[in-house]
Coordinates of C-alpha atoms in Angstrom, one line a residue:
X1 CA 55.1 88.0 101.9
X2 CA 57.6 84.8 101.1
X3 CA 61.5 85.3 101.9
X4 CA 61.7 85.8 97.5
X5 CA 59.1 88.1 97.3
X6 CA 61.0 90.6 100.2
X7 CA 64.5 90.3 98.6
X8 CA 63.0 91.1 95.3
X9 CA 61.7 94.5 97.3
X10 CA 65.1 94.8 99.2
X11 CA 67.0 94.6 95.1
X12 CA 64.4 97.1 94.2
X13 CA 64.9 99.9 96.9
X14 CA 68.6 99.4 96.1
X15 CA 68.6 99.2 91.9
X16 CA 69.7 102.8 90.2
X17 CA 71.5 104.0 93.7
X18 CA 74.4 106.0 92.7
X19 CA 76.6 104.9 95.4
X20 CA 79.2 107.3 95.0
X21 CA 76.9 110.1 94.9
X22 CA 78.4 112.2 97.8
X23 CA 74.3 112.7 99.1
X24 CA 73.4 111.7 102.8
X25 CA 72.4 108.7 103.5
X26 CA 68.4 109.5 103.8
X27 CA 68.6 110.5 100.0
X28 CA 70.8 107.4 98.7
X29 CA 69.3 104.6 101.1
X30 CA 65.8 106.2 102.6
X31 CA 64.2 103.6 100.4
X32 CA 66.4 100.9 101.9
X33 CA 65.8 101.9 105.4
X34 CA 62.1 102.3 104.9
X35 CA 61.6 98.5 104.1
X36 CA 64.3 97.3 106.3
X37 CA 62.6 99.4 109.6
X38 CA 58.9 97.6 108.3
X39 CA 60.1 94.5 107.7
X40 CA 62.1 94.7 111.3
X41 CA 59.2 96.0 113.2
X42 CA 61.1 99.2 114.0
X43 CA 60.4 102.8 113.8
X44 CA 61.8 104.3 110.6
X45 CA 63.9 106.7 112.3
X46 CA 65.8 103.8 114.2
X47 CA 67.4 102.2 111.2
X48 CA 70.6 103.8 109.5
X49 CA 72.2 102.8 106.1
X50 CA 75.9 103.8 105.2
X51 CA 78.1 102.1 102.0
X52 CA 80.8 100.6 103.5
X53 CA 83.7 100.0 100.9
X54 CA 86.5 98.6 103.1
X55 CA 87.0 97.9 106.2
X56 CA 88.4 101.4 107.5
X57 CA 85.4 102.8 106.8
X58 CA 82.8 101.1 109.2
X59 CA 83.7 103.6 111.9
X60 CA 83.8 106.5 109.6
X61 CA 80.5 105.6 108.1
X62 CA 78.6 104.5 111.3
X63 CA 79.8 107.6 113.3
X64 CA 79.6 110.5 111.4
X65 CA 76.1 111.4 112.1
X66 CA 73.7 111.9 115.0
X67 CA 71.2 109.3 113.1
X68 CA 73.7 107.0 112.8
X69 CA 75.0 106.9 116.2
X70 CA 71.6 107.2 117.7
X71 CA 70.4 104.0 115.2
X72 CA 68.8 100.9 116.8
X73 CA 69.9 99.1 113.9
X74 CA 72.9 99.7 111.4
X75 CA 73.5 98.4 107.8
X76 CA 76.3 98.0 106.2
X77 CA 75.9 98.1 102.0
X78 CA 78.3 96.4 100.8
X79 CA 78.8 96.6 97.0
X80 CA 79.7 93.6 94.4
X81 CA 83.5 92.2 95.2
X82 CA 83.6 94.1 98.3
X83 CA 83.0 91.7 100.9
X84 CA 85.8 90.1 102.4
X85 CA 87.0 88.2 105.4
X86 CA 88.6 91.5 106.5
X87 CA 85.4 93.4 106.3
X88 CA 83.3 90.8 108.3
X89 CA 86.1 90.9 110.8
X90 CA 86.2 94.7 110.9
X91 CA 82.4 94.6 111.3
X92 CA 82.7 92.2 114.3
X93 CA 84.9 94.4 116.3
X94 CA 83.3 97.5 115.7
X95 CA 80.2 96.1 117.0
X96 CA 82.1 94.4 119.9
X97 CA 83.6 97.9 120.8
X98 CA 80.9 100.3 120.2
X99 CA 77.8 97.6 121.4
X100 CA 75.9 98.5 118.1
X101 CA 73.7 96.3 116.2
X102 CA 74.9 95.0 112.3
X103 CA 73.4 93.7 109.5
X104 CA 75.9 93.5 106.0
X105 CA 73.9 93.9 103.2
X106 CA 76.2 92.4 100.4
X107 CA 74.9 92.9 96.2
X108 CA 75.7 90.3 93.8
X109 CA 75.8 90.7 90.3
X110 CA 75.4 88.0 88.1
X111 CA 75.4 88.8 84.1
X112 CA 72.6 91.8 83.6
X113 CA 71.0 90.5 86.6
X114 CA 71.4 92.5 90.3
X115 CA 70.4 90.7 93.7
X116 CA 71.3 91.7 97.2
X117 CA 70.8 89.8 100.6
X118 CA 72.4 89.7 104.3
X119 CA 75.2 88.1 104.8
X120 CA 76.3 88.7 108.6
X121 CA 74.3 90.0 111.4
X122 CA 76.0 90.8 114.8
X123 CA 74.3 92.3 118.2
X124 CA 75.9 92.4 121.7
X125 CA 75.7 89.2 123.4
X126 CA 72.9 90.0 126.4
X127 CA 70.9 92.4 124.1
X128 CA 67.4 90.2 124.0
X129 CA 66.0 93.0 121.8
X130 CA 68.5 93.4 119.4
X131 CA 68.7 89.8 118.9
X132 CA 65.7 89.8 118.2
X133 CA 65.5 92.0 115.6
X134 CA 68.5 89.8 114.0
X135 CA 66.2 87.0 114.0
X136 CA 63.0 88.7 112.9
X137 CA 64.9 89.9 109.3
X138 CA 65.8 86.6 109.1
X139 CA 62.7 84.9 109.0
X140 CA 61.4 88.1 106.3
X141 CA 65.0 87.5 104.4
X142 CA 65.9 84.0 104.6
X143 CA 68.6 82.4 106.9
X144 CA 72.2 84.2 107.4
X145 CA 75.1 84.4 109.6
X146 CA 73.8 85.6 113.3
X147 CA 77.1 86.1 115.9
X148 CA 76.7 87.6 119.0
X149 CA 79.8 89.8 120.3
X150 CA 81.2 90.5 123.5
X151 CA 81.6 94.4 124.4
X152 CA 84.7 95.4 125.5
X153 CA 83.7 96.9 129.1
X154 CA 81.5 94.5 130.6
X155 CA 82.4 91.2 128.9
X156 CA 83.5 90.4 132.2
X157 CA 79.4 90.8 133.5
X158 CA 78.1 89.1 130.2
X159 CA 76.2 91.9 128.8
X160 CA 76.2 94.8 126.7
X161 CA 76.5 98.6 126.9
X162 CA 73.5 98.6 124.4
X163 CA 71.8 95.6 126.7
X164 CA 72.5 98.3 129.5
X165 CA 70.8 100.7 127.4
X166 CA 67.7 98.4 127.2
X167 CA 67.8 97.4 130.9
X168 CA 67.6 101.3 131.8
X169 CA 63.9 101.7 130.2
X170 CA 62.3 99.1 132.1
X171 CA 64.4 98.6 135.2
X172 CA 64.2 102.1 137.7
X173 CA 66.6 100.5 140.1
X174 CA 69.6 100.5 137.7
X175 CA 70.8 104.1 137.8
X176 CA 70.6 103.7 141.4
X177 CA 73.5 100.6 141.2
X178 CA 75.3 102.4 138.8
X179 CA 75.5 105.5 140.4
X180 CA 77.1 103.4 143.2
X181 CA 79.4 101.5 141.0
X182 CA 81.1 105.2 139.9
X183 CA 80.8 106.2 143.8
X184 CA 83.8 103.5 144.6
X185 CA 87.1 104.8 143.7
X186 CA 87.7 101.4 141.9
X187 CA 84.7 101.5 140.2
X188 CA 85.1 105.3 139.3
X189 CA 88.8 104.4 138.2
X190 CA 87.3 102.0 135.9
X191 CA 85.0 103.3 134.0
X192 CA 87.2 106.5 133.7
X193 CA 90.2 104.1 132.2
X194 CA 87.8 103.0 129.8
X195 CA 86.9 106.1 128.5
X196 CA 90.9 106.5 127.8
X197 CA 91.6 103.8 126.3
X198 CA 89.0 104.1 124.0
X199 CA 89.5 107.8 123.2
X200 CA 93.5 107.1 123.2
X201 CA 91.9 104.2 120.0
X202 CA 89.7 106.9 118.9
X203 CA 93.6 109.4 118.0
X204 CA 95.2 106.4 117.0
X205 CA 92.9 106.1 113.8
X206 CA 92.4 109.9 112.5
X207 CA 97.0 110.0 113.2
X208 CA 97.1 107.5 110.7
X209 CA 93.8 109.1 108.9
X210 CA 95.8 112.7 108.7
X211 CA 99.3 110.7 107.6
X212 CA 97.6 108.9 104.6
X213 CA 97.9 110.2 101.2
X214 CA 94.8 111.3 99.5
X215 CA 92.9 111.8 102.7
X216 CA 90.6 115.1 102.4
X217 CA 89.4 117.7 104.6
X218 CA 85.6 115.9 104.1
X219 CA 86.9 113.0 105.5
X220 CA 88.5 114.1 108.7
X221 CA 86.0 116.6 109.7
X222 CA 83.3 113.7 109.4
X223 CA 85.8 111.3 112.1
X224 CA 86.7 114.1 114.1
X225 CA 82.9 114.6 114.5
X226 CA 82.1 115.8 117.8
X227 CA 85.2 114.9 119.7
X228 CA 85.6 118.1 121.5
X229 CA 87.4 116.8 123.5
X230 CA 90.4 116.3 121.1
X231 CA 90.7 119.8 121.5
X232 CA 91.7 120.3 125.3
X233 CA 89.7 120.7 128.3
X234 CA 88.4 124.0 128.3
X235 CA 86.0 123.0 126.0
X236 CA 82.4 121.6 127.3
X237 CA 81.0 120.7 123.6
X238 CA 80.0 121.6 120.0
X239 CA 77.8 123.9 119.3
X240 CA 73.6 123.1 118.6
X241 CA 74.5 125.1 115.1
X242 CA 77.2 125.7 112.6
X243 CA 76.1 128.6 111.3
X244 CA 75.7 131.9 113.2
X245 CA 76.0 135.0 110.6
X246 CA 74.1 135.8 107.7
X247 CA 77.1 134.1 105.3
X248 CA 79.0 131.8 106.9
X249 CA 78.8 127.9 108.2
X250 CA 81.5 126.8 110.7
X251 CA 83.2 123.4 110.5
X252 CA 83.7 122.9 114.4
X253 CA 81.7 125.7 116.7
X254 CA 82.9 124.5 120.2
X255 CA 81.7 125.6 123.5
X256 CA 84.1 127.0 126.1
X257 CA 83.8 126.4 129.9
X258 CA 83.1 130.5 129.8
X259 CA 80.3 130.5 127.9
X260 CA 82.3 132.3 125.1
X261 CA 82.5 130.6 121.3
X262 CA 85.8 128.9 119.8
X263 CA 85.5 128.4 116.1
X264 CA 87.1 125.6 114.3
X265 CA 88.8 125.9 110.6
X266 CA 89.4 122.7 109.7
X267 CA 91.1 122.1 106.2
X268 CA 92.9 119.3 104.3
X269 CA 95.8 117.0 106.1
X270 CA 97.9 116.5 102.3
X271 CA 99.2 120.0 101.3
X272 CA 102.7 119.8 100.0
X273 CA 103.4 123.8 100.4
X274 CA 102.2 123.7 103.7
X275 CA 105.4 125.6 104.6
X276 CA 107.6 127.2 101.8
X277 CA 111.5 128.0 101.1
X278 CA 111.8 131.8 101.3
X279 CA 115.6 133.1 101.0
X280 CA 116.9 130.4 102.9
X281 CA 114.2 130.3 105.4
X282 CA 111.1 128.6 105.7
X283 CA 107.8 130.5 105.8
X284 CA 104.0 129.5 105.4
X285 CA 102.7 128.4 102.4
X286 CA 99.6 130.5 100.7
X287 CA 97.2 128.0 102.0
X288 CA 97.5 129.0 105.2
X289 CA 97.1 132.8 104.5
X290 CA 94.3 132.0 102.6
X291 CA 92.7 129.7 105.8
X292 CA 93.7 132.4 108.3
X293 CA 91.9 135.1 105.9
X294 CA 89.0 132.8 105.4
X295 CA 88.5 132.7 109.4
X296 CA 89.7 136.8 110.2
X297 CA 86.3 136.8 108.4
X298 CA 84.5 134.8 110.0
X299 CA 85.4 136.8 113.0
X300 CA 84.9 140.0 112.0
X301 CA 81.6 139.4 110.9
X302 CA 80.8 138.0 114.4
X303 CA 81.8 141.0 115.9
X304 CA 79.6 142.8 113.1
X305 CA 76.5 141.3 113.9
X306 CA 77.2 140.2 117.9
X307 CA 74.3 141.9 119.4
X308 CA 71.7 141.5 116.7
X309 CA 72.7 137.5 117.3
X310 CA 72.9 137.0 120.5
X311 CA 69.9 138.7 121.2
X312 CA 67.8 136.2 118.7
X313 CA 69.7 132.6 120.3
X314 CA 68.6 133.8 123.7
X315 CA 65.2 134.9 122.7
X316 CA 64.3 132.5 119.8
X317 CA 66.7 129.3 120.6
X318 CA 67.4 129.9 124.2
X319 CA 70.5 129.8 123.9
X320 CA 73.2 131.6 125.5
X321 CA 77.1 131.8 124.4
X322 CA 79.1 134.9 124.5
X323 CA 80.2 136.3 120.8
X324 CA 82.2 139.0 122.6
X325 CA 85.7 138.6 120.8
X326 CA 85.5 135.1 119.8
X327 CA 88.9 133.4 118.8
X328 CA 89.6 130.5 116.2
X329 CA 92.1 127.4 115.5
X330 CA 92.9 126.8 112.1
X331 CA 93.4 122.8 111.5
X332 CA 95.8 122.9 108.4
X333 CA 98.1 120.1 106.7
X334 CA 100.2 117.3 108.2
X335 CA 104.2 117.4 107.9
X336 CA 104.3 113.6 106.6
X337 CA 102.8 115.1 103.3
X338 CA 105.0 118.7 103.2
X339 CA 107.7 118.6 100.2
X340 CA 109.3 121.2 98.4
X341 CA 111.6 121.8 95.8
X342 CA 114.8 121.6 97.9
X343 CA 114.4 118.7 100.1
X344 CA 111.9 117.8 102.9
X345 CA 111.6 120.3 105.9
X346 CA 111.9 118.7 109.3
X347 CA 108.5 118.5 111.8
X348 CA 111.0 121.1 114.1
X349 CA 111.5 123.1 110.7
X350 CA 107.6 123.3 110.1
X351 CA 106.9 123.4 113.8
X352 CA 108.8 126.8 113.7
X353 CA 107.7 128.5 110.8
X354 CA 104.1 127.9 111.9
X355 CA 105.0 129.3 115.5
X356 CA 106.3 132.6 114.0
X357 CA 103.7 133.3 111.7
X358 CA 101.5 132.4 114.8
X359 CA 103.3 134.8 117.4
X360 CA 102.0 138.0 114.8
X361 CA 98.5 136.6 114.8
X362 CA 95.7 137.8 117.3
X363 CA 92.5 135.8 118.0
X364 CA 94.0 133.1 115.6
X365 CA 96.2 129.9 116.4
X366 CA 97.4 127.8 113.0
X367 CA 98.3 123.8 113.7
X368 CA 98.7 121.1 112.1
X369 CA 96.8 118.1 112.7
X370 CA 99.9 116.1 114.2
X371 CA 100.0 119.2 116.1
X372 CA 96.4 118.5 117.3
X373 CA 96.2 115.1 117.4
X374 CA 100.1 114.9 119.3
X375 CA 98.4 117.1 122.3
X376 CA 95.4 115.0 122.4
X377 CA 97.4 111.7 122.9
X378 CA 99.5 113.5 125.7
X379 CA 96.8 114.8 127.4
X380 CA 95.2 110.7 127.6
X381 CA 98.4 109.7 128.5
X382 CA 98.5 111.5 131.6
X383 CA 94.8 110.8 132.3
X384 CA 95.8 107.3 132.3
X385 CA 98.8 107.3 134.3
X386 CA 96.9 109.6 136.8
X387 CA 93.8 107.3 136.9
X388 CA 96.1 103.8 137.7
X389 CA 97.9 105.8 140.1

């Protein structure tokens, strides 16, 4: 088919799309990803559409999801007005950074009339394949902007983690070299620095995510992800499934090194009664009962039905964890947003009424996501000062 004929397909899998429908993105963009994928010459599976509104959001929307992390090709839809220098630039680094694979897909509308087309492509300089792919939507889509980027990590070797990635499949020998890279102290200290600093970039954004007004609950939980790691190192992972008794779903189900379950509350960062004035001292506000009751029943029901469910993961899903007195963090509010009706309460005056109402709970531990996020960035900061040391 001519270049005219396929954007006339591409502005038909894309007309009547609510885009702020809150549906995944297989629902709102299967279409879209269905024609992209043929017209690419990839598997449908391997392409992964996401609205992206600003330029914040790239991460957000490009992260969230096992599909979309595990996409061969990513596309950014981009609605009327939207696109910007700032966006293209956003776009750039987060490819440069994470080694993924672009295309912005921006609509115009003109009068009555609705037509969208690529705009900016980017792939990891080194990554044959991926260009490829660039230049084969090209060709089906007509002629746009095509910039190779320069990962982070190996700029200095001139090719990609994703051109790694590639090299892997068809090259046995690799593993074997970098196997020896990590074996040399240097090379170990490297790659372990990298991690870091990336994971030290990684708290940066969801601090200032938790300190902005009008974030939600939603939108944290989809950054935080699976970043397990945010919440110390006794934990080895996330769980294969949120849901584990006949009523409830869990936000974060994380793995200890024990084998035992930690659950996760996670609620919204902008609650203004997060902590209350009570006879001239400052107590917990209702929200936090009513988190810490949501999650005493989440555990009581786990006790309820422990041996009924953990003899159907080992026998059915083979897999083992220990329900035996499971414990729980509840994830609750952020102090830049606390206010009452006599005057702003200190972090130390928060800090403090949380810890008391913590020291009467059992199996429970209430923080706040500066709370969370504060420990995280400690514990990199010591990684890194141990790891250049």
């Amino acid at each position: 088919m001519s270049v005219e004929e396929n954007l006339a397909k591409l502005t038909e899998a894309l007309h009547g799309v609510d885009h702020s429908a809150t549906s995944n993105s297989k629902y709102k963009y299967g279409r879209l990803m269905a024609l992209v994928a043929q017209l690419a010459g990839l598997p449908s599976t391997s392409v992964y559409a996401s609205q992206v509104s600003k330029p914040d959001n790239l991460e957000v929307r490009f992260g969230q999801s096992k599909d979309a992390r595990r996409a061969t090709l990513s596309i950014a839809v981009i609605l009327d007005g939207k696109y910007s220098r700032s966006v293209a630039n956003a776009a750039y680094k987060f490819s440069e950074e994470y080694g993924r694979t672009l295309v912005l897909l921006v609509q115009t509308i003109n009068g009555d009339k609705e037509t969208w087309r690529p705009v900016l492509g980017l792939a990891s300089a080194g990554d044959e394949k991926s260009l490829a792919v660039l230049q084969g939507l090209e060709s089906q889509l007509g002629r746009f902007d095509i910039q190779q980027t320069q990962a982070q990590l190996f700029s200095v070797v001139g090719f990609s983690p994703d051109a790694i990635g590639h090299a892997l499949e068809s090259d046995a020998s690799l593993p074997v070299v970098l196997s020896a890279v990590t074996e040399t102290d240097r090379g170990l200290n490297e790659v372990e620095s990298a991690v870091v600093r990336r994971r030290r970039n990684e708290v940066q954004k969801l601090q200032h995510l938790a300190a902005t007004p009008g974030t939600t609950e939603t939108d944290l939980q989809r950054a935080i992800g699976d970043k397990y790691w945010l919440f110390g190192g006794r934990y080895i992972g996330v769980a294969p499934r949120r849901k584990f008794t006949f009523l409830d779903e869990y936000d974060i189900p994380l793995l200890c090194s024990d084998g035992s379950l930690h659950i996760v509350e996670l609620k919204g960062p902008c609650i203004s009664a997060l902590v209350t004035d009570h006879r001239r001292h400052y107590i917990v506000g209702k929200d936090v009962h009513e988190a810490v009751s949501q999650t005493v029943n989440y555990l009581r029901a786990l006790d309820d039905q422990r041996a009924a469910l953990q003899a159907e993961l080992s026998e059915e899903l083979n897999f083992e964890v220990d329900l035996r007195r499971v414990r729980s963090s509840v994830v609750i509010g952020h102090p830049a947003h606390v206010a009452i009706e006599n005057g702003q309460p200190t972090r130390r005056q928060i800090d403090q009424a949380i810890r008391s109402y913590n020291s009467h709970l059992s199996r429970i531990e209430v923080l706040t996501y500066a709370d969370l996020l504060d420990s995280a960035e400690r514990t990199l900061v010591f990684e890194e000062e141990k790891s250049e040391t």
